[in-house]
PDB file of C-alpha atoms and ligand atoms in Angstrom:
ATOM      1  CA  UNK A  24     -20.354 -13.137 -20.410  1.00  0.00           C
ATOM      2  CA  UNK A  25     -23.770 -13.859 -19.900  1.00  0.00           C
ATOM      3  CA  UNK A  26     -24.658 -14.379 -15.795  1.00  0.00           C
ATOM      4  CA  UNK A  27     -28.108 -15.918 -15.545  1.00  0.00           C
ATOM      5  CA  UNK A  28     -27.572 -18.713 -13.591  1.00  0.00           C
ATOM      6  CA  UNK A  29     -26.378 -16.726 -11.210  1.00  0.00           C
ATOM      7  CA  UNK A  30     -28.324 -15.071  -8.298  1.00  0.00           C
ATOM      8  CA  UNK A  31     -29.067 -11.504  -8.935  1.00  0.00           C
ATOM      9  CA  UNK A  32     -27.030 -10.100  -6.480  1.00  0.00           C
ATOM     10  CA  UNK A  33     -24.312 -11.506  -7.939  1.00  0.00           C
ATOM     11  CA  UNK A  34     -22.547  -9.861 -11.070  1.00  0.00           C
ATOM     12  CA  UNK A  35     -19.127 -11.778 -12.122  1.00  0.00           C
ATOM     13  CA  UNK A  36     -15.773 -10.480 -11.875  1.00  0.00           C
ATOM     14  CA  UNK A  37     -13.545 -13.169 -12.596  1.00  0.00           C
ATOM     15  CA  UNK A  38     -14.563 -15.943 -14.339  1.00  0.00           C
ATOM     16  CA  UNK A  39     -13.508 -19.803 -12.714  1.00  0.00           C
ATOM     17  CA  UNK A  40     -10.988 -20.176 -15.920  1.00  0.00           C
ATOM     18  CA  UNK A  41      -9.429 -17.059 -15.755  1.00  0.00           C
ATOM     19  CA  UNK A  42      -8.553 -18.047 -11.716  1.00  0.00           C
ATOM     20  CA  UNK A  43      -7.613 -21.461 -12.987  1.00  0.00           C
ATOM     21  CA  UNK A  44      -5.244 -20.184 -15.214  1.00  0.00           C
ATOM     22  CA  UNK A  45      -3.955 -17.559 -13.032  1.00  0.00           C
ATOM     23  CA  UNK A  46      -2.782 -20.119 -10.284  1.00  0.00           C
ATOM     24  CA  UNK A  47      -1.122 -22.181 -13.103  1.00  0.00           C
ATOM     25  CA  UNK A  48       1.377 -19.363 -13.368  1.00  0.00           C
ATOM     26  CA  UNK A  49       1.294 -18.012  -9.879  1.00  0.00           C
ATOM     27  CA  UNK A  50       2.180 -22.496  -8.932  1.00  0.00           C
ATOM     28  CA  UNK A  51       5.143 -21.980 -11.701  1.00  0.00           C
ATOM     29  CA  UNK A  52       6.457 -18.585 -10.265  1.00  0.00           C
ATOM     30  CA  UNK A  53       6.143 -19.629  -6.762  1.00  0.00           C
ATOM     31  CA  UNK A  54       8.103 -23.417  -7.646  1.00  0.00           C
ATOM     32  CA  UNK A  55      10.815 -21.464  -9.828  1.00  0.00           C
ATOM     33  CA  UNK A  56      11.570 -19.154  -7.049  1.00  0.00           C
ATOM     34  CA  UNK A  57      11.648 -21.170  -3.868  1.00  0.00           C
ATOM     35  CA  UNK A  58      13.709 -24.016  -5.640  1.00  0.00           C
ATOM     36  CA  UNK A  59      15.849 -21.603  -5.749  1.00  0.00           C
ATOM     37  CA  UNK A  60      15.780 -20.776  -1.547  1.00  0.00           C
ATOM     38  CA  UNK A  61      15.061 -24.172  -0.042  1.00  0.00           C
ATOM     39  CA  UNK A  62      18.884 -25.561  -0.161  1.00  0.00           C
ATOM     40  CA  UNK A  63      19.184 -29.677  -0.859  1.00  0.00           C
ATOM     41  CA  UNK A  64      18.891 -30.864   2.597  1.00  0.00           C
ATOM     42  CA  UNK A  65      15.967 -28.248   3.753  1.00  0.00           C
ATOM     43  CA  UNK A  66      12.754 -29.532   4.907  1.00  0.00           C
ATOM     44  CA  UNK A  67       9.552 -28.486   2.291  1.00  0.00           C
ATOM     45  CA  UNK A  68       8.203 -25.895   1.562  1.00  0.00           C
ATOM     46  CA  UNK A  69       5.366 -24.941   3.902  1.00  0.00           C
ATOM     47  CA  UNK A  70       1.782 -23.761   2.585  1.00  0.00           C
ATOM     48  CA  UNK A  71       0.292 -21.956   5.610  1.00  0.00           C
ATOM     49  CA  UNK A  72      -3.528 -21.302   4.200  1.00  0.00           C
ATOM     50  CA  UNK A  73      -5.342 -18.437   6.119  1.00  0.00           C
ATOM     51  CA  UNK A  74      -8.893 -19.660   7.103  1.00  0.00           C
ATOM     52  CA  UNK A  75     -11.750 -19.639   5.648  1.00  0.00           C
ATOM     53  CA  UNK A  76     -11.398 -18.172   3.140  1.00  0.00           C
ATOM     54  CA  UNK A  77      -8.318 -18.968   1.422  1.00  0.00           C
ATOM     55  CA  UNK A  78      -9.163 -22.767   1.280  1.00  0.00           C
ATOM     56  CA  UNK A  79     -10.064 -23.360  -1.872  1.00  0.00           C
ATOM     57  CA  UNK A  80      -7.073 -21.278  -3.174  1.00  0.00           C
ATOM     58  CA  UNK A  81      -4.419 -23.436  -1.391  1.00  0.00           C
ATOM     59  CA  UNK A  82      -5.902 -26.044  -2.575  1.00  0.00           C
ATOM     60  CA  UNK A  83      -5.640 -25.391  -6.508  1.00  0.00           C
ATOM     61  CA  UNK A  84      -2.805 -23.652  -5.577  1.00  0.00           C
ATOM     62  CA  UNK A  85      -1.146 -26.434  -3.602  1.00  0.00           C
ATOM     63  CA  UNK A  86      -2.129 -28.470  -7.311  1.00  0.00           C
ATOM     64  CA  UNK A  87      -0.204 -25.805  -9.121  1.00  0.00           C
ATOM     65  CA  UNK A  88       3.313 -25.973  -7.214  1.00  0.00           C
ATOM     66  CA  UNK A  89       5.357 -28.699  -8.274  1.00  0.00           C
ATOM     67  CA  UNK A  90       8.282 -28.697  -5.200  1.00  0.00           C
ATOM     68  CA  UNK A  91       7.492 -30.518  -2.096  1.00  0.00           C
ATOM     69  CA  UNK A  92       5.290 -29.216   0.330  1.00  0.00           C
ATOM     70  CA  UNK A  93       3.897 -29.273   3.845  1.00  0.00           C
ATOM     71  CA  UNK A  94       0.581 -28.180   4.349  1.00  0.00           C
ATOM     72  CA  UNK A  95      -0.736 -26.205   7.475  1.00  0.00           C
ATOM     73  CA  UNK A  96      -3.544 -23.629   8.500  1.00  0.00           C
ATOM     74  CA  UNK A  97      -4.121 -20.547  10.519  1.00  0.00           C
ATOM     75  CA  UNK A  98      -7.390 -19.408  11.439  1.00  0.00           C
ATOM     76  CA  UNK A  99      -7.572 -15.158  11.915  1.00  0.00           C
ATOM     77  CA  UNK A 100     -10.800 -13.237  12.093  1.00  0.00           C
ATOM     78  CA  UNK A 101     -11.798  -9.830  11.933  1.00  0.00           C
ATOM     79  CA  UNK A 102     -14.844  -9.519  10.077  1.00  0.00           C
ATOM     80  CA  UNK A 103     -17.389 -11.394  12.189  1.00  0.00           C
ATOM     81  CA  UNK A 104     -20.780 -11.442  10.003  1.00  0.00           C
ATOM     82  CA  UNK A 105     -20.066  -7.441   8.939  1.00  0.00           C
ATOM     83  CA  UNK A 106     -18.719  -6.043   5.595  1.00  0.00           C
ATOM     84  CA  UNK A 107     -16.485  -3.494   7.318  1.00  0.00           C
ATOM     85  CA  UNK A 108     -13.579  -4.667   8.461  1.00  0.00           C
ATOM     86  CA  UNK A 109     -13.730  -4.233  12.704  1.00  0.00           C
ATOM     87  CA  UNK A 110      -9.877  -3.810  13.191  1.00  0.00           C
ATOM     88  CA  UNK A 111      -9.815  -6.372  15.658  1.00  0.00           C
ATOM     89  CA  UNK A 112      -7.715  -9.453  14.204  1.00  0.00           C
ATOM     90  CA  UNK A 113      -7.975 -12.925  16.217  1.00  0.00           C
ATOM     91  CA  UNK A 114      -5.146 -14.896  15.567  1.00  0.00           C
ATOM     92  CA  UNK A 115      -5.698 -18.891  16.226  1.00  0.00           C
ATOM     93  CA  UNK A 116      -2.754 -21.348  15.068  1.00  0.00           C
ATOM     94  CA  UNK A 117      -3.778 -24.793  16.235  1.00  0.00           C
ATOM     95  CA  UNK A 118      -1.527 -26.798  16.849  1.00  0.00           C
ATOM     96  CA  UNK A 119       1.756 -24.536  17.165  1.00  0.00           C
ATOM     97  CA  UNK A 120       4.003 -25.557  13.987  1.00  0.00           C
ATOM     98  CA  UNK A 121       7.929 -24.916  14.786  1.00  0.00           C
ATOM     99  CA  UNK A 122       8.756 -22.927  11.729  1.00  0.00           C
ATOM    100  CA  UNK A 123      12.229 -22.239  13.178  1.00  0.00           C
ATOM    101  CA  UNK A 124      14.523 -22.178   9.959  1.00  0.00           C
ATOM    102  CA  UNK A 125      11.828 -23.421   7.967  1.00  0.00           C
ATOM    103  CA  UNK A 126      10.261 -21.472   4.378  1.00  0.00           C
ATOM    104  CA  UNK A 127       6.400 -20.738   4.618  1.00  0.00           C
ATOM    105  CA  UNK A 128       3.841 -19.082   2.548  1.00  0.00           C
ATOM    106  CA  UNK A 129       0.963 -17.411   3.750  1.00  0.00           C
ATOM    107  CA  UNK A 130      -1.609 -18.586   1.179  1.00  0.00           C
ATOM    108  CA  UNK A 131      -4.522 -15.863   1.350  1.00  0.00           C
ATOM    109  CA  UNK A 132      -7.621 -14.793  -0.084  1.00  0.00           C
ATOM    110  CA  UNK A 133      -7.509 -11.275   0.010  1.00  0.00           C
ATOM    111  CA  UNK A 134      -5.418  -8.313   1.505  1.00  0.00           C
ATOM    112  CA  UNK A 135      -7.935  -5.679   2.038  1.00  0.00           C
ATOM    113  CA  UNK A 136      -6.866  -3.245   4.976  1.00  0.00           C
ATOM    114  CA  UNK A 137      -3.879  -5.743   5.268  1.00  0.00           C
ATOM    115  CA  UNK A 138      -4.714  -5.850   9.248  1.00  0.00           C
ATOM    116  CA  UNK A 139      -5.188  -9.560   9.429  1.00  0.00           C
ATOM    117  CA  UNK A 140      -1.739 -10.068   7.291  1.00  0.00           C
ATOM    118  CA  UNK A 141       0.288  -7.512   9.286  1.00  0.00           C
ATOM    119  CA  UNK A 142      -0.393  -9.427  12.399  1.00  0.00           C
ATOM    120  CA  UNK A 143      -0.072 -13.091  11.134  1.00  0.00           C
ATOM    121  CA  UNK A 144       3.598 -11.726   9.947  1.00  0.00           C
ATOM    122  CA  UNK A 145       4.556  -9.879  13.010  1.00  0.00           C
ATOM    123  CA  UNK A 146       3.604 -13.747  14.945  1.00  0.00           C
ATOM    124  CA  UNK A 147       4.976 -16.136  11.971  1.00  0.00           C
ATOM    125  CA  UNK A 148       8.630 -13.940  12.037  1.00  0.00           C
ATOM    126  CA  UNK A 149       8.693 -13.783  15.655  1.00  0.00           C
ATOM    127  CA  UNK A 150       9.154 -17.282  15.493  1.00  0.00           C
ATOM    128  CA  UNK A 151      12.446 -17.491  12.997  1.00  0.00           C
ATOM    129  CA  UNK A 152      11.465 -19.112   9.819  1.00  0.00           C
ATOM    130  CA  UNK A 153      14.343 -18.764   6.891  1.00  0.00           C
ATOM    131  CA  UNK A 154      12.054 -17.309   4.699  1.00  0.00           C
ATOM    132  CA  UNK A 155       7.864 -15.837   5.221  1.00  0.00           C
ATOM    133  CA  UNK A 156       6.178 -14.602   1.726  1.00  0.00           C
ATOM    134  CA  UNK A 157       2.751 -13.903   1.079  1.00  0.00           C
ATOM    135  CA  UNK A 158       0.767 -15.155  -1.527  1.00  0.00           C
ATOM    136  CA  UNK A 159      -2.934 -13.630  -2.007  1.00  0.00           C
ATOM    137  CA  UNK A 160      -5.280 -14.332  -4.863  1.00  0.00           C
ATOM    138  CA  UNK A 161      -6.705 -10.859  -4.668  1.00  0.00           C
ATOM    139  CA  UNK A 162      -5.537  -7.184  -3.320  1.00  0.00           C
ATOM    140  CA  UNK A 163      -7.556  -4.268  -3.095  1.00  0.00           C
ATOM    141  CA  UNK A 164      -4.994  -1.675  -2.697  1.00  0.00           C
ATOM    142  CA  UNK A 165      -7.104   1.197  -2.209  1.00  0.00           C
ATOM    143  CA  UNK A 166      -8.935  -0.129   1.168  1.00  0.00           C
ATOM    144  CA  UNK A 167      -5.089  -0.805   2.194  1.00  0.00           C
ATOM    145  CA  UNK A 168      -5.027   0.662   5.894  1.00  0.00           C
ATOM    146  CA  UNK A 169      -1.575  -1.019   7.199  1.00  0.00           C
ATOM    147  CA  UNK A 170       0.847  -0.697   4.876  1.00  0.00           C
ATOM    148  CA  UNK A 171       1.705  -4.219   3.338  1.00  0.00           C
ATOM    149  CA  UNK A 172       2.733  -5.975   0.062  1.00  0.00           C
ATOM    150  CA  UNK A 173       1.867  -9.425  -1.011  1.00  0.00           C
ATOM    151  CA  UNK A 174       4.733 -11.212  -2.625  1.00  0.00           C
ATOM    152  CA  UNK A 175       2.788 -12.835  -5.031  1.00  0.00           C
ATOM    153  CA  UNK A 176      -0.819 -11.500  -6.084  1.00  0.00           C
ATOM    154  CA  UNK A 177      -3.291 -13.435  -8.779  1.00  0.00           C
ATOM    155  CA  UNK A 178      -5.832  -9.905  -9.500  1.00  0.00           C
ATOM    156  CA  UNK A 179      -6.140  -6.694  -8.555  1.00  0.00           C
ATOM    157  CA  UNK A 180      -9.580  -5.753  -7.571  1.00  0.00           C
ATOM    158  CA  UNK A 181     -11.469  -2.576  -7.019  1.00  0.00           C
ATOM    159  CA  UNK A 182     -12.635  -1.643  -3.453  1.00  0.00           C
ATOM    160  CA  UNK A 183     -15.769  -3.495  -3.411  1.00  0.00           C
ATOM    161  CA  UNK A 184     -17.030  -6.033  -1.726  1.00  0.00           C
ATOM    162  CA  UNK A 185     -16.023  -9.501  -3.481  1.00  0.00           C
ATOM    163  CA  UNK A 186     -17.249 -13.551  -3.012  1.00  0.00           C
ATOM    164  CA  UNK A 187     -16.851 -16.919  -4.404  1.00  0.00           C
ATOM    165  CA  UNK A 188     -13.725 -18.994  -4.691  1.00  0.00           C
ATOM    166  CA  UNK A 189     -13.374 -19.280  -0.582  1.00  0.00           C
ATOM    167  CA  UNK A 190     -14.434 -15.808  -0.088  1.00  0.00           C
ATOM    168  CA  UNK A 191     -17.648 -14.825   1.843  1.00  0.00           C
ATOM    169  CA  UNK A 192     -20.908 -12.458   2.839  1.00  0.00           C
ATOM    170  CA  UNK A 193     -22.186 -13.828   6.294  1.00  0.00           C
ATOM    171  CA  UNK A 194     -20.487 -17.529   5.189  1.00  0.00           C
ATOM    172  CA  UNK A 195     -22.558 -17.578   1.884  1.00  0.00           C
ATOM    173  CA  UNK A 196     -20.883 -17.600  -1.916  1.00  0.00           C
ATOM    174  CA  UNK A 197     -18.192 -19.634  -0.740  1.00  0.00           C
ATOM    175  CA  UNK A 198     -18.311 -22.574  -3.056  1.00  0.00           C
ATOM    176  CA  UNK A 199     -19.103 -20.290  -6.255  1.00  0.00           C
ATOM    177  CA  UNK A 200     -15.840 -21.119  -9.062  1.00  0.00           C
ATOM    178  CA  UNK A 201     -15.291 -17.785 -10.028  1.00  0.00           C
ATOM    179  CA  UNK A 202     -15.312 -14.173  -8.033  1.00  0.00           C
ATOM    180  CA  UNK A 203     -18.352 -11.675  -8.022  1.00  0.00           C
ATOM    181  CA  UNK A 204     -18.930  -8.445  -7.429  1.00  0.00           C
ATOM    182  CA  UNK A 205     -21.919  -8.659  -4.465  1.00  0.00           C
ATOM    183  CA  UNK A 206     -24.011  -5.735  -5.067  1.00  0.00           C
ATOM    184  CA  UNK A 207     -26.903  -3.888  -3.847  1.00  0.00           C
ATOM    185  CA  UNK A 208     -30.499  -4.445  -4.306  1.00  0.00           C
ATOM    186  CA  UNK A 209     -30.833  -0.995  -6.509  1.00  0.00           C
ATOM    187  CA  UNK A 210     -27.457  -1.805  -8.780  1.00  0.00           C
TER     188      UNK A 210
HETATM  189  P1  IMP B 304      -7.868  -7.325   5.968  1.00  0.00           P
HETATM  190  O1  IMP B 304      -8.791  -6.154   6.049  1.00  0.00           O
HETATM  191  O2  IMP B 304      -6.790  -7.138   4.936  1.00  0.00           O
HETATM  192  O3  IMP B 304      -7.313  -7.668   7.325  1.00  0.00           O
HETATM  193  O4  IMP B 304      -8.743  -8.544   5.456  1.00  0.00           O
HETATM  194  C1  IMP B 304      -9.217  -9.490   6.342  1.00  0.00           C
HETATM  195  C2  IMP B 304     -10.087 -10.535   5.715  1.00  0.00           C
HETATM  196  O5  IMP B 304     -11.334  -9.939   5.425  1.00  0.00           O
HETATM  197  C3  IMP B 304      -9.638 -11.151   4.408  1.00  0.00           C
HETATM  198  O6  IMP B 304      -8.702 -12.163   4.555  1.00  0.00           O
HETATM  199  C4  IMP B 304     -10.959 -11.707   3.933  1.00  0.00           C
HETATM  200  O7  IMP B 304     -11.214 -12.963   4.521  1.00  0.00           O
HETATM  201  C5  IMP B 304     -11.957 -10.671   4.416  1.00  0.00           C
HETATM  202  N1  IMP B 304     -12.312  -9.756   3.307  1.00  0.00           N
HETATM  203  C6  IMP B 304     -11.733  -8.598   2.951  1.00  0.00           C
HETATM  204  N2  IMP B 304     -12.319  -8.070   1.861  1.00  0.00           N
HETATM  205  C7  IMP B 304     -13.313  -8.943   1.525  1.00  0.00           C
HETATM  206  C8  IMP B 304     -14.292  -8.981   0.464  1.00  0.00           C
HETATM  207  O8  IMP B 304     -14.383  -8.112  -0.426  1.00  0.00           O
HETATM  208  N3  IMP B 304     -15.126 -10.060   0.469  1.00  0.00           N
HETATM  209  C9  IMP B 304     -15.080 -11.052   1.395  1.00  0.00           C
HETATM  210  N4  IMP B 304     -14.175 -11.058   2.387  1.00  0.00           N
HETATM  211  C10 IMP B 304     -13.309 -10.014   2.457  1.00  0.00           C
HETATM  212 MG1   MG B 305      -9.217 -14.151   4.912  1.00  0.00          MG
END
Protein backbone atom coordinates (compact mmCIF):
# COMPACT_ATOMS: atom_id res chain seq x y z
CA UNK A 1 0.00 0.00 0.00
CA UNK A 2 0.97 3.19 -1.15
CA UNK A 3 1.88 5.80 2.05
CA UNK A 4 2.09 9.31 0.66
CA UNK A 5 -0.11 11.07 2.66
CA UNK A 6 1.68 10.14 5.31
CA UNK A 7 4.65 12.01 6.94
CA UNK A 8 7.92 10.56 6.00
CA UNK A 9 8.85 9.30 9.11
CA UNK A 10 6.11 7.31 9.12
CA UNK A 11 6.03 3.86 7.18
CA UNK A 12 2.63 1.75 7.88
CA UNK A 13 2.38 -1.37 9.66
CA UNK A 14 -1.10 -2.05 10.10
CA UNK A 15 -3.49 -0.61 8.11
CA UNK A 16 -6.91 1.15 10.07
CA UNK A 17 -9.09 -1.91 8.43
CA UNK A 18 -7.01 -4.58 9.29
CA UNK A 19 -7.28 -3.13 13.27
CA UNK A 20 -10.96 -2.68 12.62
CA UNK A 21 -11.41 -6.04 11.76
CA UNK A 22 -9.16 -7.44 14.27
CA UNK A 23 -11.23 -5.96 17.27
CA UNK A 24 -14.42 -7.37 15.59
CA UNK A 25 -13.11 -10.79 16.50
CA UNK A 26 -11.06 -9.97 19.53
CA UNK A 27 -15.12 -8.06 20.82
CA UNK A 28 -16.61 -11.72 19.77
CA UNK A 29 -13.88 -13.82 21.63
CA UNK A 30 -13.81 -11.64 24.58
CA UNK A 31 -18.17 -11.64 24.76
CA UNK A 32 -18.16 -15.57 24.09
CA UNK A 33 -15.81 -16.17 26.88
CA UNK A 34 -16.84 -13.94 29.74
CA UNK A 35 -20.63 -14.84 29.17
CA UNK A 36 -19.48 -17.72 30.06
CA UNK A 37 -17.72 -16.37 33.73
CA UNK A 38 -20.01 -13.53 34.75
CA UNK A 39 -22.89 -15.84 36.46
CA UNK A 40 -26.77 -14.32 36.02
CA UNK A 41 -26.85 -12.11 38.94
CA UNK A 42 -23.04 -10.68 38.56
CA UNK A 43 -22.49 -7.10 38.07
CA UNK A 44 -20.83 -6.22 34.25
CA UNK A 45 -18.16 -6.75 32.95
CA UNK A 46 -15.55 -4.09 33.66
CA UNK A 47 -13.29 -2.45 30.80
CA UNK A 48 -10.36 -0.97 32.75
CA UNK A 49 -8.48 1.08 29.70
CA UNK A 50 -4.74 1.84 30.52
CA UNK A 51 -4.04 5.57 29.72
CA UNK A 52 -3.14 7.17 27.09
CA UNK A 53 -2.61 5.16 25.03
CA UNK A 54 -5.05 2.48 24.98
CA UNK A 55 -8.02 4.95 24.49
CA UNK A 56 -8.90 4.65 21.29
CA UNK A 57 -8.69 0.80 21.53
CA UNK A 58 -11.29 0.54 24.37
CA UNK A 59 -13.20 2.49 22.65
CA UNK A 60 -13.68 0.37 19.30
CA UNK A 61 -13.17 -2.29 21.44
CA UNK A 62 -15.83 -1.39 23.99
CA UNK A 63 -18.07 -1.14 20.27
CA UNK A 64 -17.01 -4.67 19.56
CA UNK A 65 -18.22 -6.52 22.90
CA UNK A 66 -21.73 -7.18 22.95
CA UNK A 67 -22.25 -8.18 27.04
CA UNK A 68 -22.75 -5.41 29.43
CA UNK A 69 -20.09 -3.38 30.52
CA UNK A 70 -18.70 -0.85 32.96
CA UNK A 71 -16.20 1.37 31.83
CA UNK A 72 -13.16 2.68 33.95
CA UNK A 73 -9.47 3.98 33.51
CA UNK A 74 -6.05 3.73 34.99
CA UNK A 75 -3.43 6.06 34.25
CA UNK A 76 0.46 4.29 34.55
CA UNK A 77 3.56 5.90 33.17
CA UNK A 78 6.92 4.92 32.53
CA UNK A 79 8.06 6.36 29.45
CA UNK A 80 8.03 10.10 30.13
CA UNK A 81 8.93 11.84 26.61
CA UNK A 82 11.85 8.89 25.97
CA UNK A 83 11.68 5.81 23.64
CA UNK A 84 13.35 3.53 26.19
CA UNK A 85 11.35 2.34 28.58
CA UNK A 86 12.80 3.96 32.25
CA UNK A 87 11.63 0.99 34.49
CA UNK A 88 9.96 3.21 36.72
CA UNK A 89 6.03 2.52 36.45
CA UNK A 90 3.60 5.25 38.14
CA UNK A 91 0.51 3.78 38.91
CA UNK A 92 -2.57 6.44 39.27
CA UNK A 93 -6.25 4.92 39.65
CA UNK A 94 -8.53 7.88 40.23
CA UNK A 95 -11.10 7.39 41.85
CA UNK A 96 -10.47 3.87 43.66
CA UNK A 97 -13.09 1.36 41.92
CA UNK A 98 -14.03 -1.65 44.47
CA UNK A 99 -13.39 -4.51 42.15
CA UNK A 100 -13.94 -6.94 45.06
CA UNK A 101 -15.65 -10.04 43.30
CA UNK A 102 -16.04 -8.16 40.28
CA UNK A 103 -14.53 -9.38 36.36
CA UNK A 104 -12.17 -6.67 34.75
CA UNK A 105 -10.12 -6.36 31.70
CA UNK A 106 -7.14 -4.48 31.39
CA UNK A 107 -7.66 -2.97 27.92
CA UNK A 108 -4.00 -2.00 26.67
CA UNK A 109 -2.07 -0.72 23.94
CA UNK A 110 0.96 -2.51 24.05
CA UNK A 111 2.99 -4.97 26.32
CA UNK A 112 6.50 -4.11 25.59
CA UNK A 113 8.86 -4.94 28.66
CA UNK A 114 5.46 -5.89 30.35
CA UNK A 115 6.68 -3.58 33.46
CA UNK A 116 3.70 -1.31 33.43
CA UNK A 117 1.26 -4.58 33.18
CA UNK A 118 3.09 -6.59 35.87
CA UNK A 119 2.46 -3.86 38.31
CA UNK A 120 -1.17 -2.81 37.38
CA UNK A 121 -1.85 -6.79 38.05
CA UNK A 122 0.08 -7.20 41.18
CA UNK A 123 -2.41 -3.77 42.48
CA UNK A 124 -5.79 -4.86 40.52
CA UNK A 125 -5.44 -8.72 42.28
CA UNK A 126 -4.47 -7.38 45.50
CA UNK A 127 -7.75 -6.08 45.61
CA UNK A 128 -9.95 -9.52 44.96
CA UNK A 129 -11.70 -9.26 41.71
CA UNK A 130 -13.34 -12.83 40.48
CA UNK A 131 -11.61 -12.68 37.45
CA UNK A 132 -8.39 -9.97 35.93
CA UNK A 133 -7.43 -10.70 32.04
CA UNK A 134 -5.50 -8.67 29.85
CA UNK A 135 -6.35 -7.58 26.62
CA UNK A 136 -3.54 -5.68 24.44
CA UNK A 137 -3.83 -4.69 20.83
CA UNK A 138 -0.14 -5.23 20.30
CA UNK A 139 2.87 -7.39 22.00
CA UNK A 140 6.33 -7.19 21.22
CA UNK A 141 7.58 -10.27 22.76
CA UNK A 142 11.11 -9.87 22.17
CA UNK A 143 11.55 -6.43 24.30
CA UNK A 144 9.55 -8.64 27.02
CA UNK A 145 11.68 -7.91 30.30
CA UNK A 146 9.04 -9.21 33.09
CA UNK A 147 7.72 -12.17 32.18
CA UNK A 148 3.92 -11.72 31.26
CA UNK A 149 1.17 -12.98 28.87
CA UNK A 150 -1.72 -11.05 27.55
CA UNK A 151 -4.90 -13.03 27.49
CA UNK A 152 -6.04 -11.71 24.47
CA UNK A 153 -3.58 -10.02 21.83
CA UNK A 154 -4.84 -8.26 18.30
CA UNK A 155 -0.84 -8.33 16.44
CA UNK A 156 2.31 -9.30 17.10
CA UNK A 157 4.85 -6.72 16.34
CA UNK A 158 8.56 -6.60 15.90
CA UNK A 159 10.72 -4.72 18.49
CA UNK A 160 10.47 -1.38 17.07
CA UNK A 161 9.21 1.53 17.98
CA UNK A 162 5.34 1.75 16.94
CA UNK A 163 2.46 4.88 16.81
CA UNK A 164 -0.97 5.67 15.80
CA UNK A 165 -4.20 4.17 17.04
CA UNK A 166 -3.61 5.71 20.83
CA UNK A 167 -0.02 5.02 20.74
CA UNK A 168 2.68 7.79 20.92
CA UNK A 169 6.39 9.53 20.24
CA UNK A 170 6.57 12.60 22.69
CA UNK A 171 2.36 12.67 22.55
CA UNK A 172 2.42 12.94 18.66
CA UNK A 173 0.77 10.12 16.10
CA UNK A 174 -1.88 9.53 18.42
CA UNK A 175 -4.94 10.13 16.35
CA UNK A 176 -3.38 8.31 13.14
CA UNK A 177 -6.18 5.07 12.21
CA UNK A 178 -3.74 2.61 11.58
CA UNK A 179 -0.12 1.66 13.30
CA UNK A 180 3.37 2.77 11.86
CA UNK A 181 6.57 1.86 12.08
CA UNK A 182 8.38 5.47 13.29
CA UNK A 183 11.69 5.40 11.74
CA UNK A 184 14.83 7.20 11.44
CA UNK A 185 15.79 10.06 9.35
CA UNK A 186 18.41 7.72 7.22
CA UNK A 187 15.70 4.60 6.81
P1 LIG B 1 5.98 -1.76 29.10
O1 LIG B 1 7.41 -1.59 28.72
O2 LIG B 1 5.43 -3.10 28.69
O3 LIG B 1 5.76 -1.46 30.56
O4 LIG B 1 5.17 -0.69 28.24
C1 LIG B 1 4.76 0.50 28.81
C2 LIG B 1 4.08 1.43 27.86
O5 LIG B 1 5.07 1.98 27.01
C3 LIG B 1 3.04 0.86 26.92
O6 LIG B 1 1.79 0.70 27.50
C4 LIG B 1 3.01 1.96 25.88
O7 LIG B 1 2.17 3.01 26.29
C5 LIG B 1 4.46 2.41 25.83
N1 LIG B 1 5.14 1.78 24.68
C6 LIG B 1 5.82 0.62 24.63
N2 LIG B 1 6.27 0.37 23.38
C7 LIG B 1 5.86 1.42 22.63
C8 LIG B 1 5.99 1.77 21.23
O8 LIG B 1 6.57 1.05 20.40
N3 LIG B 1 5.41 2.94 20.85
C9 LIG B 1 4.75 3.77 21.70
N4 LIG B 1 4.59 3.48 23.00
C10 LIG B 1 5.14 2.33 23.46
MG1 LIG C 1 0.37 2.22 27.59
Amino acid sequence: MKNEGNPPRLKELIPAGEIQRRVGELGDEISGEFSQILMENDPPLILLGVLKGGFMFLADLARAITIPVEIEFVSLSSYGNEQTSSGEVELRISPPIPLKNRCVLVVEDIVDTGRSLSKLLQHLRSLGPKEVRICAMLDKPEARVVEIQADYVGFTVPHRFVVGYGLDAAQRFRQLPGIFLLQEPRE
